[in-house]
Tab-separated table of C-alpha atoms and ligand atoms in Angstrom:
chain	number	residue	atom	x	y	z
A	1	MET	CA	13.759	19.642	3.097
A	2	THR	CA	15.693	17.868	5.174
A	3	THR	CA	13.791	14.904	7.192
A	4	TYR	CA	10.353	13.989	7.573
A	5	GLY	CA	8.100	16.254	9.316
A	6	PHE	CA	4.824	15.188	11.928
A	7	VAL	CA	2.635	14.959	8.291
A	8	ASP	CA	4.906	13.099	6.030
A	9	ARG	CA	5.709	10.051	9.338
A	10	PHE	CA	2.040	9.818	10.121
A	11	ASN	CA	1.112	9.740	6.519
A	12	HIS	CA	3.695	6.673	6.034
A	13	TRP	CA	2.790	5.212	8.039
A	14	LEU	CA	-0.937	5.298	8.689
A	15	ALA	CA	-0.465	3.924	4.604
A	16	ALA	CA	2.198	1.634	5.931
A	17	LEU	CA	0.042	-0.269	8.660
A	18	PHE	CA	-2.893	0.035	6.111
A	19	PHE	CA	-1.734	-1.571	3.021
A	20	VAL	CA	0.061	-4.817	4.972
A	21	ALA	CA	-2.888	-5.632	6.484
A	22	ILE	CA	-5.091	-5.269	4.178
A	23	ALA	CA	-1.901	-7.308	1.843
A	24	CYS	CA	-2.192	-9.663	3.855
A	25	ALA	CA	-5.945	-10.313	3.938
A	26	GLY	CA	-6.114	-10.258	0.320
A	27	TRP	CA	-3.693	-13.104	0.190
A	28	ALA	CA	-5.073	-15.118	2.605
A	29	LEU	CA	-8.053	-14.825	0.261
A	30	TYR	CA	-6.089	-15.693	-2.611
A	31	PHE	CA	-4.617	-19.722	-0.540
A	32	ASP	CA	-8.335	-19.522	0.823
A	33	SER	CA	-6.973	-20.042	3.915
A	34	PHE	CA	-10.547	-18.620	5.524
A	35	ASP	CA	-13.806	-21.217	6.415
A	36	ARG	CA	-16.900	-19.870	4.464
A	37	ALA	CA	-18.487	-17.324	6.839
A	38	THR	CA	-15.047	-15.452	7.707
A	39	ALA	CA	-14.058	-15.812	3.968
A	40	GLY	CA	-17.077	-13.451	3.178
A	41	THR	CA	-16.160	-11.414	6.457
A	42	VAL	CA	-12.533	-10.402	5.941
A	43	ARG	CA	-13.182	-10.080	2.075
A	44	ASP	CA	-15.890	-6.993	3.165
A	45	LEU	CA	-13.481	-5.783	5.520
A	46	HIS	CA	-10.765	-5.235	2.427
A	47	LYS	CA	-12.733	-4.054	-0.099
A	48	ALA	CA	-13.916	-1.278	2.535
A	49	PHE	CA	-10.351	-0.765	3.861
A	50	GLY	CA	-9.258	-0.436	1.238
A	51	THR	CA	-11.031	1.531	-1.069
A	52	LEU	CA	-10.787	4.280	2.089
A	53	ILE	CA	-6.898	3.243	2.397
A	54	GLY	CA	-6.985	4.286	-2.298
A	55	VAL	CA	-8.865	8.144	-0.614
A	56	PHE	CA	-6.380	8.139	2.074
A	57	ALA	CA	-3.397	7.183	-0.907
A	58	ILE	CA	-4.670	10.775	-3.330
A	59	TRP	CA	-3.857	12.708	-0.744
A	60	ARG	CA	-0.580	10.656	0.971
A	61	VAL	CA	0.593	10.669	-2.952
A	62	GLY	CA	-0.075	13.903	-3.708
A	63	ALA	CA	1.881	15.576	-0.656
A	64	ARG	CA	5.330	13.594	-1.390
A	65	MET	CA	5.085	15.108	-5.605
A	66	GLU	CA	4.959	18.115	-4.061
A	67	ARG	CA	7.524	18.287	-1.352
A	68	GLY	CA	8.865	16.139	-3.261
A	69	PHE	CA	12.092	13.724	-1.122
A	70	PRO	CA	14.708	14.268	1.400
A	71	PRO	CA	18.338	13.261	0.346
A	72	SER	CA	19.902	10.960	2.661
A	73	VAL	CA	20.804	10.681	5.050
A	74	GLU	CA	24.405	11.698	6.095
A	75	GLY	CA	26.918	8.235	5.864
A	76	ALA	CA	24.412	6.407	4.231
A	77	SER	CA	25.997	4.184	0.809
A	78	THR	CA	24.605	5.336	-2.140
A	79	ALA	CA	25.576	2.902	-3.973
A	80	LEU	CA	21.794	1.765	-3.279
A	81	ALA	CA	19.605	4.882	-3.399
A	82	GLY	CA	18.586	4.295	-7.339
A	83	LEU	CA	17.175	1.826	-5.898
A	84	ALA	CA	15.516	2.499	-3.321
A	85	ARG	CA	13.937	6.136	-5.018
A	86	THR	CA	12.691	3.540	-7.718
A	87	ILE	CA	11.390	1.104	-5.071
A	88	HIS	CA	9.678	4.676	-3.165
A	89	TYR	CA	7.981	5.048	-6.299
A	90	THR	CA	6.753	1.649	-6.971
A	91	LEU	CA	4.644	1.664	-3.615
A	92	LEU	CA	3.402	5.324	-4.305
A	93	ALA	CA	1.984	4.253	-7.066
A	94	GLY	CA	1.500	0.563	-5.077
A	95	ILE	CA	-0.981	2.173	-2.801
A	96	LEU	CA	-3.813	4.525	-5.356
A	97	ILE	CA	-2.927	0.730	-8.843
A	98	MET	CA	-3.713	-1.932	-5.652
A	99	PRO	CA	-7.410	0.327	-4.382
A	100	ALA	CA	-7.740	1.393	-7.863
A	101	SER	CA	-7.701	-2.420	-9.430
A	102	GLY	CA	-9.352	-3.450	-6.275
A	103	LEU	CA	-12.742	-1.831	-6.537
A	104	ALA	CA	-12.874	-1.903	-11.053
A	105	LYS	CA	-12.302	-5.294	-10.540
A	106	SER	CA	-15.304	-5.749	-8.327
A	107	LEU	CA	-17.866	-2.729	-10.629
A	108	PHE	CA	-17.103	-4.520	-13.317
A	109	ALA	CA	-17.731	-8.183	-11.829
A	110	GLY	CA	-20.918	-6.793	-10.880
A	111	ARG	CA	-20.192	-6.660	-7.028
A	112	PRO	CA	-21.412	-4.068	-5.501
A	113	VAL	CA	-19.379	-2.536	-3.202
A	114	ASP	CA	-20.192	-1.918	0.333
A	115	LEU	CA	-18.151	0.772	2.773
A	116	PHE	CA	-19.769	-0.002	6.803
A	117	GLY	CA	-22.718	-0.266	6.071
A	118	LEU	CA	-22.945	3.169	5.005
A	119	VAL	CA	-22.017	3.629	0.848
A	120	THR	CA	-22.948	0.838	-1.497
A	121	LEU	CA	-20.626	1.710	-4.788
A	122	GLY	CA	-22.171	0.296	-7.893
A	123	SER	CA	-24.846	-2.259	-8.665
A	124	PRO	CA	-24.779	-5.353	-9.890
A	125	ASP	CA	-25.871	-4.183	-13.452
A	126	SER	CA	-22.713	-2.191	-13.773
A	127	LYS	CA	-21.344	-5.749	-15.162
A	128	ASN	CA	-18.052	-6.267	-17.400
A	129	GLU	CA	-16.182	-8.954	-17.712
A	130	ALA	CA	-13.997	-8.168	-19.743
A	131	PHE	CA	-13.029	-5.505	-18.405
A	132	ALA	CA	-13.948	-7.305	-15.262
A	133	GLU	CA	-11.073	-9.662	-16.099
A	134	LEU	CA	-8.383	-7.086	-16.579
A	135	ALA	CA	-8.562	-4.891	-13.630
A	136	SER	CA	-8.296	-9.237	-12.076
A	137	THR	CA	-5.178	-9.373	-13.959
A	138	VAL	CA	-4.308	-5.636	-13.179
A	139	HIS	CA	-4.257	-6.251	-8.805
A	140	PHE	CA	-3.235	-9.922	-8.670
A	141	THR	CA	-0.697	-8.494	-11.100
A	142	ALA	CA	0.134	-5.147	-8.579
A	143	GLY	CA	0.214	-7.096	-5.558
A	144	ILE	CA	2.864	-9.656	-6.531
A	145	VAL	CA	4.563	-7.200	-7.566
A	146	VAL	CA	3.823	-4.362	-4.750
A	147	SER	CA	4.721	-7.231	-2.144
A	148	LEU	CA	7.779	-7.764	-3.279
A	149	ALA	CA	9.309	-4.199	-3.028
A	150	VAL	CA	7.037	-4.152	0.325
A	151	ALA	CA	9.197	-7.059	1.709
A	152	LEU	CA	12.734	-5.732	-0.102
A	153	HIS	CA	11.891	-2.351	1.681
A	154	ILE	CA	11.331	-2.830	4.878
A	155	LEU	CA	14.901	-5.778	4.555
A	156	ALA	CA	16.355	-2.155	3.407
A	157	ALA	CA	14.877	-0.411	6.256
A	158	LEU	CA	16.879	-3.090	8.923
A	159	LYS	CA	19.459	-3.253	6.856
A	160	HIS	CA	19.984	0.415	7.606
A	161	HIS	CA	18.591	0.501	11.526
A	162	PHE	CA	21.272	-2.125	12.936
A	163	LEU	CA	23.829	-3.061	9.810
A	164	ASP	CA	25.179	0.747	8.761
A	165	ARG	CA	23.708	2.291	11.941
A	166	ASP	CA	22.755	5.287	9.825
A	167	GLN	CA	19.172	7.689	10.792
A	168	THR	CA	17.232	6.280	7.667
A	169	LEU	CA	14.819	4.280	10.169
A	170	VAL	CA	15.126	6.999	12.932
A	171	ARG	CA	13.987	9.929	10.794
A	172	MET	CA	11.033	8.309	10.036
A	173	LEU	CA	10.272	7.070	13.391
A	174	ARG	CA	10.671	11.244	15.159
A	175	GLY	CA	11.767	13.580	12.071
B	201	HEM	C1	-4.873	-0.955	-0.559
B	201	HEM	C2	-4.796	-1.089	-0.965
B	201	HEM	C3	-5.277	-3.145	-2.177
B	201	HEM	C4	-4.579	-4.130	-1.441
B	201	HEM	C5	-2.574	-4.112	-0.858
B	201	HEM	C6	-4.831	-5.750	-1.783
B	201	HEM	C7	-4.011	-6.095	-2.183
B	201	HEM	C8	-5.071	-7.718	-2.553
B	201	HEM	C9	-4.325	-8.680	-2.863
B	201	HEM	C10	-2.604	-9.730	-2.970
B	201	HEM	C11	-4.901	-10.102	-3.608
B	201	HEM	C12	-4.487	-11.388	-4.050
B	201	HEM	C13	-4.545	-11.787	-5.093
B	201	HEM	C14	-5.394	-11.514	-5.879
B	201	HEM	O1	-6.502	-12.523	-6.261
B	201	HEM	O2	-6.230	-10.545	-6.385
B	201	HEM	C15	-6.318	-9.535	-2.860
B	201	HEM	C16	-7.615	-10.045	-3.491
B	201	HEM	C17	-8.605	-9.158	-3.890
B	201	HEM	N1	-8.884	-7.925	-4.119
B	201	HEM	FE1	-7.555	-6.821	-2.840
B	201	HEM	N2	-6.534	-5.228	-2.713
B	201	HEM	C18	-6.558	-3.922	-2.584
B	201	HEM	C19	-7.891	-3.344	-2.173
B	201	HEM	C20	-9.277	-3.963	-2.954
B	201	HEM	C21	-10.245	-2.794	-3.571
B	201	HEM	C22	-10.387	-1.221	-2.805
B	201	HEM	C23	-10.795	-3.399	-3.552
B	201	HEM	C24	-12.914	-3.737	-4.209
B	201	HEM	C25	-13.354	-2.819	-3.290
B	201	HEM	C26	-10.291	-4.893	-2.829
B	201	HEM	C27	-10.972	-5.609	-3.808
B	201	HEM	C28	-10.705	-7.679	-3.776
B	201	HEM	C29	-10.785	-9.395	-4.544
B	201	HEM	C30	-12.262	-9.085	-4.880
B	201	HEM	C31	-10.103	-9.991	-4.294
B	201	HEM	C32	-10.430	-11.226	-4.645
B	201	HEM	C33	-10.312	-12.127	-2.934
B	201	HEM	C34	-10.843	-13.710	-3.158
B	201	HEM	O3	-10.002	-13.991	-3.347
B	201	HEM	O4	-12.117	-13.699	-2.907
B	201	HEM	N3	-9.115	-5.138	-3.494
B	201	HEM	N4	-6.177	-7.847	-3.361
B	202	HEM	C1	7.563	-2.334	8.791
B	202	HEM	C2	7.282	-1.658	7.876
B	202	HEM	C3	7.299	-0.080	7.228
B	202	HEM	C4	9.588	0.705	7.695
B	202	HEM	C5	10.325	-0.200	8.355
B	202	HEM	C6	9.246	1.759	6.554
B	202	HEM	C7	10.530	2.150	6.731
B	202	HEM	C8	10.461	3.296	6.091
B	202	HEM	C9	11.819	4.043	5.927
B	202	HEM	C10	12.796	4.194	6.779
B	202	HEM	C11	11.691	5.113	5.196
B	202	HEM	C12	12.914	6.428	5.100
B	202	HEM	C13	13.955	6.014	3.883
B	202	HEM	C14	14.633	7.770	3.329
B	202	HEM	O1	14.100	8.585	3.889
B	202	HEM	O2	15.570	7.250	2.352
B	202	HEM	C15	10.724	4.989	4.545
B	202	HEM	C16	10.007	5.510	2.985
B	202	HEM	C17	9.247	5.401	2.823
B	202	HEM	N1	8.566	3.969	2.630
B	202	HEM	FE1	8.415	2.874	3.503
B	202	HEM	N2	8.730	1.425	5.383
B	202	HEM	C18	7.298	0.099	5.721
B	202	HEM	C19	6.294	0.278	5.451
B	202	HEM	C20	5.676	0.395	3.767
B	202	HEM	C21	4.825	0.103	3.142
B	202	HEM	C22	3.864	-0.828	3.718
B	202	HEM	C23	4.697	1.285	1.953
B	202	HEM	C24	3.933	1.608	1.435
B	202	HEM	C25	2.699	0.670	0.986
B	202	HEM	C26	6.371	2.489	2.328
B	202	HEM	C27	6.186	3.216	1.946
B	202	HEM	C28	7.905	4.156	1.975
B	202	HEM	C29	7.388	5.650	0.530
B	202	HEM	C30	6.808	5.278	-0.784
B	202	HEM	C31	8.723	5.490	1.529
B	202	HEM	C32	9.187	6.930	0.860
B	202	HEM	C33	8.807	8.412	1.306
B	202	HEM	C34	7.838	8.532	1.882
B	202	HEM	O3	6.800	9.112	0.168
B	202	HEM	O4	7.031	8.200	2.604
B	202	HEM	N3	7.117	1.514	3.837
B	202	HEM	N4	10.330	3.828	4.351
């Protein structure tokens, strides 16, 4: 594998788009940016899309683990290649850990998760305060780590494109 194929690019951009939107909604809820009614709707959408992207992430991360990563593009600086790969692994872990801890946080708090009015996961009886607390700490801490990783990742992509002027971003867009 020398570049990203269609499936790689589709997986990358779909997960990226939803992940950024879901994380922004999470932080907006955390900083109390909405009135009560809007917060309720945003929280329900955050949970439903977060669960959906979690299911997609199992396929997306599995496909990457099986196919491996293509080597850096020709001419890209190798000095930061190790850091870039560590961030890629952090992001892959993030799209699994965030949905899993979010689901656990809600279900162990005894708050069922409604998936777009179609299916409801859990019940008010599934309450376990210690597990809910642990899942909440994981969701919050991983949320900080992965949000910082996303910010670094985007800055790196822009650096490759505009300063180094190499093909790193182009091959994730056009293969
Ligand atoms: C890609 C997946 C997800 C990302 C990136 C994400 C990110 C975040 C972030 C950054 C916060 C704010 C920090 C915090 O309070 O912990 C948050 C809050 C929260 N998340 Fe998630 N989350 C995801 C999936 C989920 C899922 C699947 C659920 C539940 C089914 C969930 C439930 C919650 C809840 C209940 C809150 C607290 C909201 C509030 O303050 O009212 N999250 N999330
Ligand atoms: C505007 C936002 C983003 C841009 C411009 C961007 C750009 C890129 C580029 C250019 C690469 C190729 C790097 C290389 O070949 O060395 C890449 C790879 C990668 N990106 Fe992003 N990215 C963005 C958002 C995200 C987000 C939000 C996530 C995860 C939550 C993510 C996860 C990954 C992963 C895991 C890889 C490694 C290859 C793969 O498995 O797809 N990216 N990204």
